[in-house]
N, CA and C of each residue as an Amber inpcrd file, in Angstrom:
protein
   246
  22.8450000  -5.3760000  -6.2320000  24.2310000  -5.7540000  -5.2230000
  23.7380000  -6.7290000  -5.1000000  23.9350000  -7.3910000  -3.9790000
  23.6150000  -8.2710000  -2.9360000  24.5500000  -8.6370000  -1.2680000
  23.3760000  -8.6380000  -0.5660000  24.6500000  -8.6070000   1.2730000
  23.2180000  -9.7200000   1.6010000  24.3710000 -10.7020000   2.8420000
  23.6840000 -12.2240000   3.1230000  23.1290000 -12.0520000   4.3090000
  22.5990000 -13.1360000   4.3370000  21.6990000 -12.2350000   5.9760000
  20.9620000 -13.6570000   6.4260000  20.7410000 -13.7570000   7.4970000
  20.9350000 -15.0700000   8.6840000  20.0520000 -15.4030000   7.3680000
  18.6320000 -15.3470000   6.9200000  18.1090000 -15.3150000   6.1600000
  18.1150000 -16.0390000   4.9880000  19.1750000 -16.0020000   4.2100000
  20.1560000 -15.9430000   2.7690000  20.3650000 -14.6800000   2.2920000
  20.6740000 -14.5520000   0.7200000  21.1220000 -13.7440000   0.1210000
  20.1590000 -12.5000000  -0.2170000  20.7140000 -10.9270000   0.0210000
  18.8820000 -10.4630000   0.4140000  19.9630000 -10.3140000  -1.1560000
  18.8440000  -9.0800000  -2.5640000  19.2660000  -8.8300000  -3.7180000
  18.4710000  -7.1030000  -3.5220000  19.4910000  -6.5070000  -4.8050000
  18.6290000  -5.7230000  -5.2850000  19.2500000  -5.5090000  -6.8450000
  18.9350000  -5.1670000  -8.1660000  18.5050000  -4.9520000  -9.0270000
  17.6440000  -3.7230000 -10.1840000  18.7360000  -3.0520000 -10.4820000
  17.5090000  -2.4590000 -11.8840000  18.1200000  -2.8930000 -13.1780000
  16.4920000  -3.3150000 -14.3370000  17.1460000  -4.0210000 -14.8840000
  16.1220000  -3.6760000 -16.1450000  16.1750000  -3.8230000 -17.2050000
  15.2810000  -3.8290000 -18.4260000  14.4430000  -4.4570000 -18.9190000
  12.9920000  -4.5590000 -19.2440000  11.9690000  -5.6550000 -19.8500000
  11.2160000  -4.5440000 -20.7020000  10.7240000  -6.0750000 -21.2210000
  10.0770000  -5.7250000 -22.7760000   8.1130000  -5.6170000 -22.4960000
   8.2870000  -4.5580000 -22.6930000   6.1770000  -4.5370000 -22.8020000
   6.3120000  -2.8750000 -24.1170000   5.2490000  -3.8100000 -24.7760000
   4.8010000  -2.8530000 -25.9460000   5.5510000  -2.9860000 -27.0550000
   6.0980000  -3.7590000 -27.0120000   7.7350000  -2.8440000 -28.3660000
   8.3140000  -2.3630000 -27.9010000   9.2930000  -2.5590000 -27.3990000
  10.3620000  -1.3500000 -25.9070000  10.1630000  -1.7990000 -24.7060000
  11.6240000  -1.5520000 -24.4870000  11.7890000  -1.7440000 -22.8050000
  11.2420000  -1.3150000 -22.0980000  12.0600000  -0.8720000 -21.3980000
  11.4690000  -0.0560000 -19.7040000  11.9800000  -0.9430000 -19.0340000
  12.9820000   0.1680000 -17.5080000  13.4670000  -0.4130000 -17.0830000
  12.4740000  -0.5940000 -15.7420000  13.0200000  -1.2590000 -13.9970000
  12.7040000  -1.5440000 -13.5120000  13.1610000  -1.9220000 -12.2500000
  12.9650000  -1.6850000 -11.4120000  13.9600000  -1.6580000  -9.8060000
  12.9560000  -3.2610000  -9.1750000  14.3450000  -3.9180000  -8.7970000
  13.4740000  -5.5040000  -8.5210000  14.2770000  -6.1350000  -7.1320000
  14.0490000  -5.6740000  -6.1450000  14.7790000  -6.8760000  -4.8470000
  14.0940000  -7.9170000  -4.6940000  14.5870000  -9.1630000  -3.9610000
  14.1340000  -9.7600000  -2.6960000  15.2720000 -10.7400000  -2.3670000
  14.9710000 -11.7510000  -1.9540000  15.5840000 -12.7090000  -0.7890000
  15.1590000 -14.0890000  -1.2310000  17.0800000 -14.2730000  -1.4440000
  17.0490000 -15.9150000  -1.6570000  16.5560000 -15.5830000  -3.7440000
  16.0750000 -16.9280000  -3.8760000  15.1410000 -16.8310000  -5.0060000
  13.7820000 -15.7520000  -4.9680000  13.5040000 -15.1740000  -3.5890000
  12.3420000 -14.5860000  -4.2000000  12.0260000 -13.2690000  -4.6770000
  11.0650000 -13.0260000  -5.5440000  11.3100000 -11.4950000  -5.7610000
  10.2130000 -11.0440000  -4.7000000  10.6730000 -10.2690000  -4.2250000
   9.9560000  -9.2660000  -3.1340000   9.1110000  -8.1530000  -3.5470000
  10.3940000  -7.2910000  -5.2050000   9.8720000  -5.9200000  -5.1040000
   9.7090000  -5.8210000  -6.8040000   8.6460000  -5.4270000  -6.8300000
   8.9490000  -4.8180000  -9.0130000   7.9710000  -3.6460000  -8.6470000
   9.3600000  -2.9160000  -9.0800000   8.5550000  -1.6250000  -9.6690000
   9.0590000  -1.2130000 -10.3020000   7.9760000  -0.5610000 -11.9250000
   8.9260000   0.3910000 -12.4130000   9.0470000   1.8940000 -12.5520000
  10.1030000   2.3110000 -13.1400000  11.3350000   3.2690000 -13.1150000
  10.2780000   4.1260000 -14.1540000   9.5580000   5.1870000 -13.6310000
   8.7850000   6.4110000 -14.8690000   9.9650000   7.7580000 -15.2910000
   9.9360000   6.7430000 -16.6820000  10.7770000   8.4550000 -17.2770000
  10.9150000   7.7860000 -18.1380000   9.9110000   6.9390000 -19.4700000
   9.6160000   6.4530000 -20.1880000  10.6760000   4.7680000 -21.1430000
  10.9330000   5.2870000 -22.3250000  11.6950000   3.7630000 -22.8030000
  13.0770000   3.2460000 -22.4150000  13.4610000   2.9820000 -22.2550000
  15.4260000   2.8220000 -22.4690000  15.4880000   4.0410000 -23.6540000
  16.6790000   4.7100000 -23.5460000  16.9650000   5.3910000 -24.5100000
  17.2680000   5.9040000 -23.6730000  15.5790000   6.3070000 -23.6560000
  15.7680000   8.1240000 -23.5880000  16.2720000   9.0710000 -21.7100000
  16.6380000  10.0960000 -22.2550000  17.5140000  10.8900000 -20.8030000
  16.9920000  10.6530000 -20.2400000  15.8580000  10.8520000 -20.1130000
  15.0090000  11.0150000 -18.4200000  15.2990000   9.6820000 -17.9070000
  15.0100000   8.3310000 -19.0960000  15.2320000   6.7650000 -18.7690000
  17.0890000   7.1660000 -18.2320000  16.9610000   6.6450000 -18.4010000
  18.5290000   6.5380000 -18.5500000  18.6090000   6.9000000 -17.5710000
  18.2400000   8.3200000 -16.7710000  19.6010000   9.0080000 -15.5330000
  18.4910000   8.5230000 -14.1430000  17.3310000   8.2810000 -14.3530000
  16.1270000   7.4780000 -13.6000000  16.6630000   6.2600000 -12.5590000
  17.2580000   5.6740000 -13.6380000  17.5820000   4.3650000 -14.1700000
  19.0450000   4.0630000 -12.5350000  20.1190000   5.5040000 -13.7500000
  21.7100000   5.6580000 -12.9600000  21.2910000   5.6470000 -11.6090000
  19.9950000   6.8070000 -11.5790000  19.9960000   7.0510000 -10.1670000
  20.0360000   5.9010000  -9.8200000  18.9120000   5.2350000  -9.8060000
  18.2960000   4.2890000  -8.8770000  19.5030000   3.2200000  -8.2120000
  20.3160000   3.4880000  -9.2140000  21.6030000   2.5720000  -9.5690000
  22.8110000   2.6990000  -8.7690000  23.0470000   4.0680000  -8.6090000
  23.4210000   4.5880000  -7.8280000  23.2850000   3.9230000  -6.6710000
  22.2560000   3.9370000  -6.0650000  21.0620000   4.1760000  -4.4420000
  21.2180000   3.0300000  -3.9600000  21.2760000   1.7290000  -4.9710000
  21.5350000   0.8230000  -5.3690000  23.3160000   0.4910000  -3.9640000
  24.0750000   0.7330000  -5.2360000  25.1560000   0.3520000  -4.2090000
  25.8080000   1.4840000  -3.7820000  25.1860000   2.0150000  -3.6530000
  25.3980000   2.5620000  -2.2380000  24.8850000   1.8790000  -1.3250000
  23.7840000   0.8340000  -1.2530000  23.6400000   0.3500000   0.5320000
  22.1560000   0.7500000   0.5960000  21.7180000   1.7010000  -0.1500000
  19.9570000   1.7480000   0.4280000  19.3270000   1.3750000   0.7730000
  17.8380000   1.8660000   1.6840000  17.2570000   0.7550000   1.9950000
  16.5670000  -0.2120000   0.8960000  15.5310000  -1.0380000   0.5580000
  14.3310000  -0.9350000  -0.6950000  12.9000000   0.0330000  -0.2380000
  12.7610000   0.7450000   0.9820000  11.6700000   1.6680000   1.3110000
  12.4550000   2.9070000   1.0120000  13.6290000   3.2620000   1.1310000
  14.0050000   4.5090000   0.2250000  13.9930000   4.5080000  -1.1820000
  14.8410000   3.2900000  -1.8230000  15.0050000   3.3970000  -3.2390000
  13.2910000   3.7660000  -3.2470000  12.7650000   2.8590000  -2.6820000
  11.1450000   2.7370000  -3.5990000  10.0160000   4.0970000  -2.8940000
  10.7570000   5.4230000  -2.2440000  10.2830000   6.9000000  -2.1970000
  11.0780000   7.1980000  -2.8960000  12.2310000   7.3690000  -3.4360000
  12.4640000   7.7650000  -4.8690000  11.8000000   7.4050000  -6.0140000
  11.5520000   6.4720000  -6.5370000  11.0500000   6.4280000  -7.3570000
   9.2050000   6.6450000  -7.9280000   8.3580000   6.5340000  -6.4990000
   6.9050000   7.3270000  -6.4240000   7.6680000   8.2470000  -5.9760000
   8.5990000   9.0850000  -5.9860000   9.2320000  10.7160000  -5.9600000
   8.2480000  11.1850000  -7.5740000   9.2370000   9.9240000  -8.2850000
   9.1450000  11.0940000 -10.1050000   7.9160000  10.4530000 -10.6310000
   6.5220000   9.8060000 -10.0800000   5.1520000   9.1380000 -10.7650000
   3.8570000  10.3250000 -10.1660000   3.2170000  10.2790000 -11.3740000
   2.5820000  11.1480000 -11.2290000   1.7150000  11.1530000  -9.4420000
   1.0780000   9.4590000  -9.4230000   0.6330000   9.1040000  -9.1910000
   0.4900000   9.0190000  -7.6790000   0.1330000   9.9440000  -6.7230000
   0.6900000  10.1520000  -5.6830000  -0.2200000   9.9590000  -4.6110000
């Protein structure tokens, strides 16, 4: 999802990335060409029920226009590293 601001286009998305022979989900957000946030979404590899549910929930929050801080709070609530 993207939003036009006076400084450029702010954007946020959920994407899959390869690591250790599998694919995992991450949340990314930025402004214009710049990536400001990259955060792994805990829950295992793509295709597992937990990973799919969490990626879907993050995507829903992005579509609803929730702030990057709110989305990061959601992701952090799933992490064992608190």
